[in-house]
PDB file of C-alpha atoms in Angstrom:
ATOM      1  CA  MET A  21     155.298 144.425 230.612  1.00  0.00           C
ATOM      2  CA  ALA A  22     152.048 144.708 228.713  1.00  0.00           C
ATOM      3  CA  GLU A  23     150.811 147.674 226.769  1.00  0.00           C
ATOM      4  CA  ALA A  24     147.230 148.263 225.716  1.00  0.00           C
ATOM      5  CA  LEU A  25     147.241 150.232 222.493  1.00  0.00           C
ATOM      6  CA  THR A  26     144.499 152.224 220.789  1.00  0.00           C
ATOM      7  CA  LYS A  27     144.269 155.252 218.567  1.00  0.00           C
ATOM      8  CA  THR A  28     142.284 157.196 221.146  1.00  0.00           C
ATOM      9  CA  ALA A  29     142.894 158.302 224.716  1.00  0.00           C
ATOM     10  CA  PRO A  30     145.331 156.201 226.792  1.00  0.00           C
ATOM     11  CA  PRO A  31     145.762 155.310 230.456  1.00  0.00           C
ATOM     12  CA  LEU A  32     148.853 153.715 231.925  1.00  0.00           C
ATOM     13  CA  SER A  33     149.082 150.849 234.342  1.00  0.00           C
ATOM     14  CA  PHE A  34     152.258 149.734 235.993  1.00  0.00           C
ATOM     15  CA  ILE A  35     153.163 146.802 238.189  1.00  0.00           C
ATOM     16  CA  GLY A  36     156.591 147.119 239.679  1.00  0.00           C
ATOM     17  CA  SER A  37     159.209 145.758 242.053  1.00  0.00           C
ATOM     18  CA  SER A  38     159.198 142.050 242.737  1.00  0.00           C
ATOM     19  CA  ARG A  39     155.739 141.585 244.051  1.00  0.00           C
ATOM     20  CA  CYS A  40     154.901 145.266 244.130  1.00  0.00           C
ATOM     21  CA  LEU A  41     151.953 146.529 242.131  1.00  0.00           C
ATOM     22  CA  LEU A  42     151.847 150.046 240.767  1.00  0.00           C
ATOM     23  CA  ASP A  43     149.127 151.326 238.513  1.00  0.00           C
ATOM     24  CA  PHE A  44     148.885 154.662 236.681  1.00  0.00           C
ATOM     25  CA  GLN A  45     145.784 155.777 234.874  1.00  0.00           C
ATOM     26  CA  PRO A  46     145.002 159.309 233.726  1.00  0.00           C
ATOM     27  CA  SER A  47     141.243 159.095 233.312  1.00  0.00           C
ATOM     28  CA  THR A  48     140.170 156.156 235.480  1.00  0.00           C
ATOM     29  CA  PHE A  49     141.192 154.732 238.844  1.00  0.00           C
ATOM     30  CA  SER A  50     141.491 150.989 239.302  1.00  0.00           C
ATOM     31  CA  PRO A  51     142.932 149.376 242.422  1.00  0.00           C
ATOM     32  CA  GLY A  52     144.157 146.584 241.922  1.00  0.00           C
ATOM     33  CA  PHE A  53     175.820 147.011 237.129  1.00  0.00           C
ATOM     34  CA  ASP A  54     179.119 145.527 236.998  1.00  0.00           C
ATOM     35  CA  SER A  55     179.105 141.789 236.233  1.00  0.00           C
ATOM     36  CA  ILE A  56     178.548 140.729 239.840  1.00  0.00           C
ATOM     37  CA  ILE A  57     175.647 143.094 240.320  1.00  0.00           C
ATOM     38  CA  GLN A  58     174.137 141.844 237.084  1.00  0.00           C
ATOM     39  CA  TYR A  59     174.130 138.341 238.522  1.00  0.00           C
ATOM     40  CA  GLN A  60     172.392 139.573 241.660  1.00  0.00           C
ATOM     41  CA  HIS A  61     169.577 141.051 239.619  1.00  0.00           C
ATOM     42  CA  ARG A  62     169.444 138.612 236.745  1.00  0.00           C
ATOM     43  CA  ARG A  63     165.654 138.356 236.631  1.00  0.00           C
ATOM     44  CA  PHE A  64     165.279 142.061 237.322  1.00  0.00           C
ATOM     45  CA  ALA A  65     167.575 142.855 234.394  1.00  0.00           C
ATOM     46  CA  LEU A  66     165.722 140.535 232.040  1.00  0.00           C
ATOM     47  CA  GLN A  67     162.436 142.219 232.848  1.00  0.00           C
ATOM     48  CA  CYS A  68     163.955 145.623 232.164  1.00  0.00           C
ATOM     49  CA  ILE A  69     165.251 144.363 228.808  1.00  0.00           C
ATOM     50  CA  GLN A  70     161.793 143.128 227.912  1.00  0.00           C
ATOM     51  CA  ILE A  71     160.387 146.523 228.774  1.00  0.00           C
ATOM     52  CA  TRP A  72     162.658 148.401 226.407  1.00  0.00           C
ATOM     53  CA  LEU A  73     162.395 145.916 223.551  1.00  0.00           C
ATOM     54  CA  LEU A  74     158.654 146.425 223.269  1.00  0.00           C
ATOM     55  CA  GLY A  75     157.875 148.946 220.577  1.00  0.00           C
ATOM     56  CA  VAL A  76     154.655 150.469 219.293  1.00  0.00           C
ATOM     57  CA  ALA A  77     153.594 152.071 216.060  1.00  0.00           C
ATOM     58  CA  VAL A  78     153.830 155.845 215.938  1.00  0.00           C
ATOM     59  CA  ALA A  79     150.141 156.137 215.087  1.00  0.00           C
ATOM     60  CA  GLU A  80     149.097 154.258 218.214  1.00  0.00           C
ATOM     61  CA  THR A  81     148.617 155.575 221.712  1.00  0.00           C
ATOM     62  CA  VAL A  82     149.467 153.624 224.846  1.00  0.00           C
ATOM     63  CA  HIS A  83     146.262 153.014 226.739  1.00  0.00           C
ATOM     64  CA  GLY A  84     147.754 151.075 229.600  1.00  0.00           C
ATOM     65  CA  VAL A  85     150.976 149.566 230.862  1.00  0.00           C
ATOM     66  CA  VAL A  86     151.208 146.885 233.498  1.00  0.00           C
ATOM     67  CA  VAL A  87     154.682 146.112 234.830  1.00  0.00           C
ATOM     68  CA  PHE A  88     155.812 143.515 237.346  1.00  0.00           C
ATOM     69  CA  THR A  89     159.414 143.992 238.364  1.00  0.00           C
ATOM     70  CA  ARG A  90     161.804 142.938 241.104  1.00  0.00           C
ATOM     71  CA  HIS A  91     163.026 144.554 244.269  1.00  0.00           C
ATOM     72  CA  GLY A  92     166.444 146.184 244.396  1.00  0.00           C
ATOM     73  CA  ASP A  93     169.707 144.892 245.844  1.00  0.00           C
ATOM     74  CA  ARG A  94     169.235 143.494 249.354  1.00  0.00           C
ATOM     75  CA  VAL A  95     171.041 141.756 252.156  1.00  0.00           C
ATOM     76  CA  THR A  96     171.179 137.967 251.945  1.00  0.00           C
ATOM     77  CA  LYS A  97     167.934 136.130 252.550  1.00  0.00           C
ATOM     78  CA  HIS A  98     169.755 133.321 254.381  1.00  0.00           C
ATOM     79  CA  TYR A  99     169.517 134.988 257.787  1.00  0.00           C
ATOM     80  CA  GLY A 100     165.854 135.838 257.642  1.00  0.00           C
ATOM     81  CA  LYS A 101     164.558 139.395 257.413  1.00  0.00           C
ATOM     82  CA  GLN A 102     165.580 141.058 254.178  1.00  0.00           C
ATOM     83  CA  VAL A 103     166.151 144.791 253.841  1.00  0.00           C
ATOM     84  CA  ILE A 104     167.052 146.875 250.840  1.00  0.00           C
ATOM     85  CA  THR A 105     170.558 148.314 250.547  1.00  0.00           C
ATOM     86  CA  SER A 106     171.491 151.812 249.408  1.00  0.00           C
ATOM     87  CA  LEU A 107     172.497 150.256 246.094  1.00  0.00           C
ATOM     88  CA  GLY A 108     169.076 148.627 245.821  1.00  0.00           C
ATOM     89  CA  ALA A 109     167.298 151.891 246.564  1.00  0.00           C
ATOM     90  CA  GLN A 110     169.299 153.625 243.840  1.00  0.00           C
ATOM     91  CA  GLN A 111     168.429 150.855 241.393  1.00  0.00           C
ATOM     92  CA  CYS A 112     164.705 151.174 242.082  1.00  0.00           C
ATOM     93  CA  TYR A 113     164.907 154.961 241.900  1.00  0.00           C
ATOM     94  CA  LYS A 114     166.612 154.683 238.512  1.00  0.00           C
ATOM     95  CA  VAL A 115     163.922 152.339 237.207  1.00  0.00           C
ATOM     96  CA  GLY A 116     161.233 154.761 238.403  1.00  0.00           C
ATOM     97  CA  SER A 117     163.031 157.589 236.616  1.00  0.00           C
ATOM     98  CA  ASP A 118     163.166 155.536 233.426  1.00  0.00           C
ATOM     99  CA  TYR A 119     159.437 154.908 233.583  1.00  0.00           C
ATOM    100  CA  ARG A 120     158.894 158.597 234.175  1.00  0.00           C
ATOM    101  CA  SER A 121     160.881 159.423 231.044  1.00  0.00           C
ATOM    102  CA  ARG A 122     158.970 156.895 228.977  1.00  0.00           C
ATOM    103  CA  TYR A 123     155.387 157.400 230.123  1.00  0.00           C
ATOM    104  CA  LEU A 124     155.062 160.784 231.842  1.00  0.00           C
ATOM    105  CA  GLU A 125     157.338 163.246 230.089  1.00  0.00           C
ATOM    106  CA  SER A 126     155.723 165.220 227.289  1.00  0.00           C
ATOM    107  CA  ASP A 127     158.563 164.840 224.786  1.00  0.00           C
ATOM    108  CA  PHE A 128     158.299 161.041 224.576  1.00  0.00           C
ATOM    109  CA  SER A 129     156.016 159.287 222.097  1.00  0.00           C
ATOM    110  CA  HIS A 130     154.754 156.796 224.698  1.00  0.00           C
ATOM    111  CA  ARG A 131     153.487 159.454 227.074  1.00  0.00           C
ATOM    112  CA  ILE A 132     150.043 158.778 228.492  1.00  0.00           C
ATOM    113  CA  LEU A 133     147.474 161.122 227.086  1.00  0.00           C
ATOM    114  CA  HIS A 134     146.167 163.642 229.649  1.00  0.00           C
ATOM    115  CA  ILE A 135     148.327 162.307 232.470  1.00  0.00           C
ATOM    116  CA  SER A 136     149.990 164.852 234.729  1.00  0.00           C
ATOM    117  CA  GLU A 137     153.608 165.174 233.686  1.00  0.00           C
ATOM    118  CA  ASP A 138     155.106 166.540 236.902  1.00  0.00           C
ATOM    119  CA  LYS A 139     152.612 166.727 239.744  1.00  0.00           C
ATOM    120  CA  HIS A 140     151.330 163.502 241.219  1.00  0.00           C
ATOM    121  CA  ILE A 141     147.545 163.198 241.065  1.00  0.00           C
ATOM    122  CA  ALA A 142     146.148 160.432 243.243  1.00  0.00           C
ATOM    123  CA  SER A 143     143.424 159.432 240.784  1.00  0.00           C
ATOM    124  CA  GLN A 144     146.062 158.713 238.154  1.00  0.00           C
ATOM    125  CA  ALA A 145     148.325 156.434 240.152  1.00  0.00           C
ATOM    126  CA  TYR A 146     147.787 153.340 242.242  1.00  0.00           C
ATOM    127  CA  ALA A 147     150.650 151.528 243.928  1.00  0.00           C
ATOM    128  CA  SER A 148     150.608 148.488 246.162  1.00  0.00           C
ATOM    129  CA  ALA A 149     153.098 146.074 247.678  1.00  0.00           C
ATOM    130  CA  PRO A 150     152.945 143.188 250.148  1.00  0.00           C
ATOM    131  CA  ASP A 151     153.557 144.069 253.771  1.00  0.00           C
ATOM    132  CA  GLN A 152     157.273 143.232 253.694  1.00  0.00           C
ATOM    133  CA  SER A 153     160.026 145.731 254.417  1.00  0.00           C
ATOM    134  CA  LEU A 154     162.107 144.929 251.336  1.00  0.00           C
ATOM    135  CA  LEU A 155     159.190 145.229 248.955  1.00  0.00           C
ATOM    136  CA  LYS A 156     157.735 148.353 250.533  1.00  0.00           C
ATOM    137  CA  SER A 157     161.120 150.073 250.451  1.00  0.00           C
ATOM    138  CA  SER A 158     161.675 149.063 246.832  1.00  0.00           C
ATOM    139  CA  ALA A 159     158.285 150.403 245.809  1.00  0.00           C
ATOM    140  CA  THR A 160     158.865 153.657 247.699  1.00  0.00           C
ATOM    141  CA  ALA A 161     162.222 154.207 245.980  1.00  0.00           C
ATOM    142  CA  PHE A 162     160.624 153.519 242.618  1.00  0.00           C
ATOM    143  CA  LEU A 163     157.886 156.053 243.307  1.00  0.00           C
ATOM    144  CA  GLN A 164     160.484 158.628 244.298  1.00  0.00           C
ATOM    145  CA  GLY A 165     162.020 158.235 240.856  1.00  0.00           C
ATOM    146  CA  LEU A 166     158.653 158.345 239.146  1.00  0.00           C
ATOM    147  CA  TYR A 167     157.516 161.496 240.938  1.00  0.00           C
ATOM    148  CA  PRO A 168     160.629 163.354 242.181  1.00  0.00           C
ATOM    149  CA  PRO A 169     160.440 166.582 244.255  1.00  0.00           C
ATOM    150  CA  LEU A 170     158.204 169.012 242.421  1.00  0.00           C
ATOM    151  CA  VAL A 171     160.429 172.081 242.859  1.00  0.00           C
ATOM    152  CA  ASP A 172     163.036 170.492 240.593  1.00  0.00           C
ATOM    153  CA  LEU A 173     160.402 169.775 237.942  1.00  0.00           C
ATOM    154  CA  ASP A 174     158.220 172.871 237.993  1.00  0.00           C
ATOM    155  CA  ALA A 175     158.837 175.445 240.721  1.00  0.00           C
ATOM    156  CA  GLU A 176     155.710 177.375 239.796  1.00  0.00           C
ATOM    157  CA  VAL A 177     153.450 174.354 240.185  1.00  0.00           C
ATOM    158  CA  ALA A 178     155.226 173.427 243.426  1.00  0.00           C
ATOM    159  CA  THR A 179     154.604 176.831 244.976  1.00  0.00           C
ATOM    160  CA  SER A 180     151.370 178.156 246.427  1.00  0.00           C
ATOM    161  CA  THR A 181     150.826 181.770 247.461  1.00  0.00           C
ATOM    162  CA  LEU A 182     149.236 182.407 250.838  1.00  0.00           C
ATOM    163  CA  ASN A 183     146.822 185.230 251.649  1.00  0.00           C
ATOM    164  CA  ASN A 184     149.625 187.189 253.290  1.00  0.00           C
ATOM    165  CA  GLY A 185     151.534 187.185 250.025  1.00  0.00           C
ATOM    166  CA  SER A 186     154.213 184.694 251.044  1.00  0.00           C
ATOM    167  CA  ASP A 187     155.045 181.590 249.025  1.00  0.00           C
ATOM    168  CA  SER A 188     154.896 178.062 250.419  1.00  0.00           C
ATOM    169  CA  THR A 189     156.198 174.718 249.177  1.00  0.00           C
ATOM    170  CA  SER A 190     156.114 171.248 250.668  1.00  0.00           C
ATOM    171  CA  PRO A 191     159.184 170.078 252.637  1.00  0.00           C
ATOM    172  CA  LEU A 192     162.194 168.563 250.896  1.00  0.00           C
ATOM    173  CA  LYS A 193     161.836 170.773 247.817  1.00  0.00           C
ATOM    174  CA  GLY A 194     158.263 169.779 247.196  1.00  0.00           C
ATOM    175  CA  TYR A 195     158.582 166.077 247.986  1.00  0.00           C
ATOM    176  CA  GLN A 196     155.622 164.234 246.502  1.00  0.00           C
ATOM    177  CA  TYR A 197     153.828 161.765 248.745  1.00  0.00           C
ATOM    178  CA  VAL A 198     152.632 158.948 246.510  1.00  0.00           C
ATOM    179  CA  PHE A 199     150.458 156.677 248.612  1.00  0.00           C
ATOM    180  CA  LEU A 200     151.589 153.055 248.713  1.00  0.00           C
ATOM    181  CA  HIS A 201     148.841 150.559 249.464  1.00  0.00           C
ATOM    182  CA  VAL A 202     150.271 147.823 251.674  1.00  0.00           C
ATOM    183  CA  GLU A 203     148.610 144.464 251.234  1.00  0.00           C
ATOM    184  CA  LYS A 204     148.425 142.434 254.424  1.00  0.00           C
ATOM    185  CA  SER A 205     148.962 138.701 254.160  1.00  0.00           C
ATOM    186  CA  ASN A 206     145.242 138.077 254.737  1.00  0.00           C
ATOM    187  CA  SER A 207     144.108 140.609 252.132  1.00  0.00           C
ATOM    188  CA  LEU A 208     142.150 139.208 249.197  1.00  0.00           C
ATOM    189  CA  ASP A 209     144.191 141.383 246.830  1.00  0.00           C
ATOM    190  CA  THR A 210     147.429 139.663 247.856  1.00  0.00           C
ATOM    191  CA  ILE A 211     146.634 136.725 245.588  1.00  0.00           C
ATOM    192  CA  TRP A 212     147.362 138.792 242.477  1.00  0.00           C
ATOM    193  CA  ILE A 213     151.026 139.344 243.320  1.00  0.00           C
ATOM    194  CA  LYS A 214     151.687 136.562 245.839  1.00  0.00           C
ATOM    195  CA  GLY A 215     149.524 133.770 244.533  1.00  0.00           C
ATOM    196  CA  ASP A 216     151.904 131.079 245.783  1.00  0.00           C
ATOM    197  CA  ASP A 217     151.869 132.136 249.436  1.00  0.00           C
ATOM    198  CA  GLY A 218     149.875 129.753 251.604  1.00  0.00           C
ATOM    199  CA  CYS A 219     148.785 127.668 248.601  1.00  0.00           C
ATOM    200  CA  PRO A 220     148.919 123.916 249.430  1.00  0.00           C
ATOM    201  CA  ALA A 221     148.693 122.890 245.763  1.00  0.00           C
ATOM    202  CA  ASN A 222     151.650 125.077 244.854  1.00  0.00           C
ATOM    203  CA  ALA A 223     153.686 123.897 247.849  1.00  0.00           C
ATOM    204  CA  ALA A 224     153.106 120.238 246.974  1.00  0.00           C
ATOM    205  CA  ALA A 225     153.918 120.793 243.302  1.00  0.00           C
ATOM    206  CA  CYS A 226     157.146 122.657 244.063  1.00  0.00           C
ATOM    207  CA  LYS A 227     158.182 120.011 246.583  1.00  0.00           C
ATOM    208  CA  SER A 228     157.748 117.283 243.994  1.00  0.00           C
ATOM    209  CA  PHE A 229     160.619 118.780 241.998  1.00  0.00           C
ATOM    210  CA  GLY A 230     162.951 117.582 244.754  1.00  0.00           C
ATOM    211  CA  THR A 231     162.073 113.960 244.001  1.00  0.00           C
ATOM    212  CA  SER A 232     162.114 114.268 240.227  1.00  0.00           C
ATOM    213  CA  GLU A 233     164.642 112.505 238.004  1.00  0.00           C
ATOM    214  CA  GLU A 234     165.838 115.891 236.766  1.00  0.00           C
ATOM    215  CA  PHE A 235     166.621 117.074 240.290  1.00  0.00           C
ATOM    216  CA  LEU A 236     168.303 113.850 241.387  1.00  0.00           C
ATOM    217  CA  THR A 237     170.441 113.779 238.240  1.00  0.00           C
ATOM    218  CA  ARG A 238     171.658 117.303 238.915  1.00  0.00           C
ATOM    219  CA  MET A 239     172.372 116.432 242.532  1.00  0.00           C
ATOM    220  CA  ASP A 240     174.686 113.653 241.356  1.00  0.00           C
ATOM    221  CA  ALA A 241     176.215 115.563 238.461  1.00  0.00           C
ATOM    222  CA  THR A 242     176.903 118.922 240.107  1.00  0.00           C
ATOM    223  CA  LYS A 243     179.206 119.675 242.981  1.00  0.00           C
ATOM    224  CA  VAL A 244     179.767 123.133 244.355  1.00  0.00           C
ATOM    225  CA  PHE A 245     183.435 124.039 243.773  1.00  0.00           C
ATOM    226  CA  THR A 246     185.787 122.869 246.507  1.00  0.00           C
ATOM    227  CA  ALA A 247     186.586 126.368 247.749  1.00  0.00           C
ATOM    228  CA  ALA A 248     183.006 126.760 248.894  1.00  0.00           C
ATOM    229  CA  SER A 249     183.540 124.477 251.879  1.00  0.00           C
ATOM    230  CA  THR A 250     186.246 126.821 253.149  1.00  0.00           C
ATOM    231  CA  MET A 251     184.163 129.925 252.533  1.00  0.00           C
ATOM    232  CA  PHE A 252     181.123 128.508 254.285  1.00  0.00           C
ATOM    233  CA  SER A 253     183.046 127.541 257.398  1.00  0.00           C
ATOM    234  CA  SER A 254     182.103 130.979 258.757  1.00  0.00           C
ATOM    235  CA  VAL A 255     178.393 130.430 258.084  1.00  0.00           C
ATOM    236  CA  TYR A 256     177.318 128.958 261.394  1.00  0.00           C
ATOM    237  CA  ASP A 257     174.436 126.818 260.127  1.00  0.00           C
ATOM    238  CA  TYR A 258     176.124 125.413 257.002  1.00  0.00           C
ATOM    239  CA  LYS A 259     177.878 122.053 256.928  1.00  0.00           C
ATOM    240  CA  PRO A 260     179.842 120.570 253.989  1.00  0.00           C
ATOM    241  CA  GLU A 261     177.005 118.158 253.262  1.00  0.00           C
ATOM    242  CA  ASN A 262     174.691 121.151 252.727  1.00  0.00           C
ATOM    243  CA  LEU A 263     176.739 122.392 249.764  1.00  0.00           C
ATOM    244  CA  THR A 264     174.629 120.657 247.131  1.00  0.00           C
ATOM    245  CA  TYR A 265     172.283 121.493 244.290  1.00  0.00           C
ATOM    246  CA  LYS A 266     169.402 121.369 246.754  1.00  0.00           C
ATOM    247  CA  ASN A 267     170.646 124.646 248.240  1.00  0.00           C
ATOM    248  CA  ALA A 268     171.915 126.158 244.980  1.00  0.00           C
ATOM    249  CA  ASP A 269     169.879 129.345 245.240  1.00  0.00           C
ATOM    250  CA  ASP A 270     170.830 129.985 248.861  1.00  0.00           C
ATOM    251  CA  ILE A 271     174.528 129.250 248.211  1.00  0.00           C
ATOM    252  CA  PHE A 272     174.600 131.594 245.246  1.00  0.00           C
ATOM    253  CA  ASP A 273     172.792 134.303 247.187  1.00  0.00           C
ATOM    254  CA  LEU A 274     175.219 134.172 250.118  1.00  0.00           C
ATOM    255  CA  ILE A 275     178.287 134.295 247.888  1.00  0.00           C
ATOM    256  CA  ASN A 276     176.934 136.919 245.521  1.00  0.00           C
ATOM    257  CA  VAL A 277     175.857 139.309 248.278  1.00  0.00           C
ATOM    258  CA  ALA A 278     179.255 138.860 249.919  1.00  0.00           C
ATOM    259  CA  CYS A 279     180.997 139.603 246.618  1.00  0.00           C
ATOM    260  CA  ILE A 280     179.135 142.898 246.443  1.00  0.00           C
ATOM    261  CA  HIS A 281     179.250 144.003 250.082  1.00  0.00           C
ATOM    262  CA  ASN A 282     181.756 142.000 252.153  1.00  0.00           C
ATOM    263  CA  ARG A 283     185.452 142.735 251.599  1.00  0.00           C
ATOM    264  CA  THR A 284     186.655 140.375 254.312  1.00  0.00           C
ATOM    265  CA  TRP A 285     184.802 137.158 253.451  1.00  0.00           C
ATOM    266  CA  LEU A 286     186.633 134.641 251.252  1.00  0.00           C
ATOM    267  CA  ALA A 287     183.918 135.008 248.637  1.00  0.00           C
ATOM    268  CA  ARG A 288     185.923 137.931 247.279  1.00  0.00           C
ATOM    269  CA  ASN A 289     188.199 135.312 245.679  1.00  0.00           C
ATOM    270  CA  VAL A 290     185.384 133.815 243.612  1.00  0.00           C
ATOM    271  CA  THR A 291     185.941 134.346 239.900  1.00  0.00           C
ATOM    272  CA  ASN A 292     183.271 135.651 237.546  1.00  0.00           C
ATOM    273  CA  GLU A 293     183.206 132.250 235.846  1.00  0.00           C
ATOM    274  CA  GLU A 294     182.568 130.457 239.140  1.00  0.00           C
ATOM    275  CA  LEU A 295     179.888 132.959 240.079  1.00  0.00           C
ATOM    276  CA  PHE A 296     178.235 132.474 236.715  1.00  0.00           C
ATOM    277  CA  GLN A 297     178.222 128.696 237.223  1.00  0.00           C
ATOM    278  CA  LEU A 298     176.571 129.141 240.605  1.00  0.00           C
ATOM    279  CA  CYS A 299     174.075 131.552 239.104  1.00  0.00           C
ATOM    280  CA  THR A 300     173.207 129.031 236.395  1.00  0.00           C
ATOM    281  CA  LEU A 301     172.629 126.284 238.963  1.00  0.00           C
ATOM    282  CA  ALA A 302     170.498 128.599 241.083  1.00  0.00           C
ATOM    283  CA  ASP A 303     168.443 129.641 238.073  1.00  0.00           C
ATOM    284  CA  SER A 304     167.837 126.057 236.998  1.00  0.00           C
ATOM    285  CA  ALA A 305     166.672 125.145 240.506  1.00  0.00           C
ATOM    286  CA  GLU A 306     164.302 128.119 240.541  1.00  0.00           C
ATOM    287  CA  VAL A 307     162.884 127.222 237.139  1.00  0.00           C
ATOM    288  CA  GLY A 308     162.450 123.605 238.174  1.00  0.00           C
ATOM    289  CA  SER A 309     160.592 124.591 241.330  1.00  0.00           C
ATOM    290  CA  ASN A 310     158.332 127.039 239.540  1.00  0.00           C
ATOM    291  CA  PHE A 311     157.554 125.468 236.179  1.00  0.00           C
ATOM    292  CA  ASN A 312     156.551 122.125 234.763  1.00  0.00           C
ATOM    293  CA  ALA A 313     154.373 121.920 231.664  1.00  0.00           C
ATOM    294  CA  SER A 314     152.574 118.853 233.016  1.00  0.00           C
ATOM    295  CA  GLN A 315     152.150 120.306 236.509  1.00  0.00           C
ATOM    296  CA  PRO A 316     150.642 123.817 236.195  1.00  0.00           C
ATOM    297  CA  GLU A 317     150.290 124.161 239.974  1.00  0.00           C
ATOM    298  CA  ARG A 318     154.019 124.968 240.154  1.00  0.00           C
ATOM    299  CA  ALA A 319     153.325 128.223 238.348  1.00  0.00           C
ATOM    300  CA  ILE A 320     150.008 129.087 239.962  1.00  0.00           C
ATOM    301  CA  HIS A 321     151.433 132.432 241.117  1.00  0.00           C
ATOM    302  CA  ALA A 322     152.185 133.286 237.481  1.00  0.00           C
ATOM    303  CA  GLN A 323     148.590 132.484 236.610  1.00  0.00           C
ATOM    304  CA  THR A 324     147.193 134.775 239.296  1.00  0.00           C
ATOM    305  CA  LEU A 325     149.615 137.508 238.236  1.00  0.00           C
ATOM    306  CA  ALA A 326     148.517 137.161 234.608  1.00  0.00           C
ATOM    307  CA  ALA A 327     144.896 137.409 235.718  1.00  0.00           C
ATOM    308  CA  GLY A 328     145.700 140.581 237.646  1.00  0.00           C
ATOM    309  CA  ILE A 329     147.429 142.125 234.632  1.00  0.00           C
ATOM    310  CA  LEU A 330     144.497 141.253 232.376  1.00  0.00           C
ATOM    311  CA  GLU A 331     142.081 142.790 234.861  1.00  0.00           C
ATOM    312  CA  GLN A 332     144.082 146.023 234.997  1.00  0.00           C
ATOM    313  CA  LEU A 333     144.286 146.360 231.226  1.00  0.00           C
ATOM    314  CA  SER A 334     140.628 145.397 230.778  1.00  0.00           C
ATOM    315  CA  GLN A 335     139.559 148.188 233.125  1.00  0.00           C
ATOM    316  CA  THR A 336     141.858 150.591 231.319  1.00  0.00           C
ATOM    317  CA  VAL A 337     140.430 150.035 227.840  1.00  0.00           C
ATOM    318  CA  ALA A 338     136.823 149.387 228.874  1.00  0.00           C
TER     319      ALA A 338
END
């Protein structure tokens, strides 16, 4: 998360939910867990920790906040289309509520100056997400937490009086419809939050990790615990020879999702220590595929994201 700080009037920008962009500005408009669950959302949790560790001086006013966060709990990605679970929706809703408390509510020192506390105003909020079900659902749940039904916040503001003297409120106790801009895969704006998609340089750089000495050493040195071969016998497209470091992220994802949602699969017998080991292997594979100091193309999507954040904050404080 980045905060732009001044001693004058502030806007707020927010980027949220793994590859979802949300932007809040009061005066200008710029487009732009138990232990197992903690493993599932390890990067998500780290980003949240970073958010709350950032402090500002009392005399300063937040002029903008740009946040890039992950989607909520989902079904396994192994079988293709990913959808958010009820747990994931609750997680995103909770994060949205936390941001509301920090940046919208009047009794918090980080509140954006002049921003509407309860009622959503379109010129003060911009939200976008790639055209993928999981990401759109995550962003929607977040926005529901950020701007909950207006009747519960301020019944007077939520109610309008008609000429005949009767009162009227929007459905669902004044549900607030925050528009979510969906970025198609061919949209120019997609590059800011999905800079790696369709990028040949990034694909080649990430692929080179698979032939690196680091990768090959880990392939030889790490073996998925023996029980995995029994567990994966029910996964139709997995063979024992597939249970290697090369598939560490996919193996961890299958087992972790099963630990959370599947009471019948043998993954329920996996210990927290074993799950942590798998998580560590998966994380190292992800880092290796996405970062190399001598090969910046592996992290080109981080570079485009950073450029997008800088653009948002620059417009905010201009």
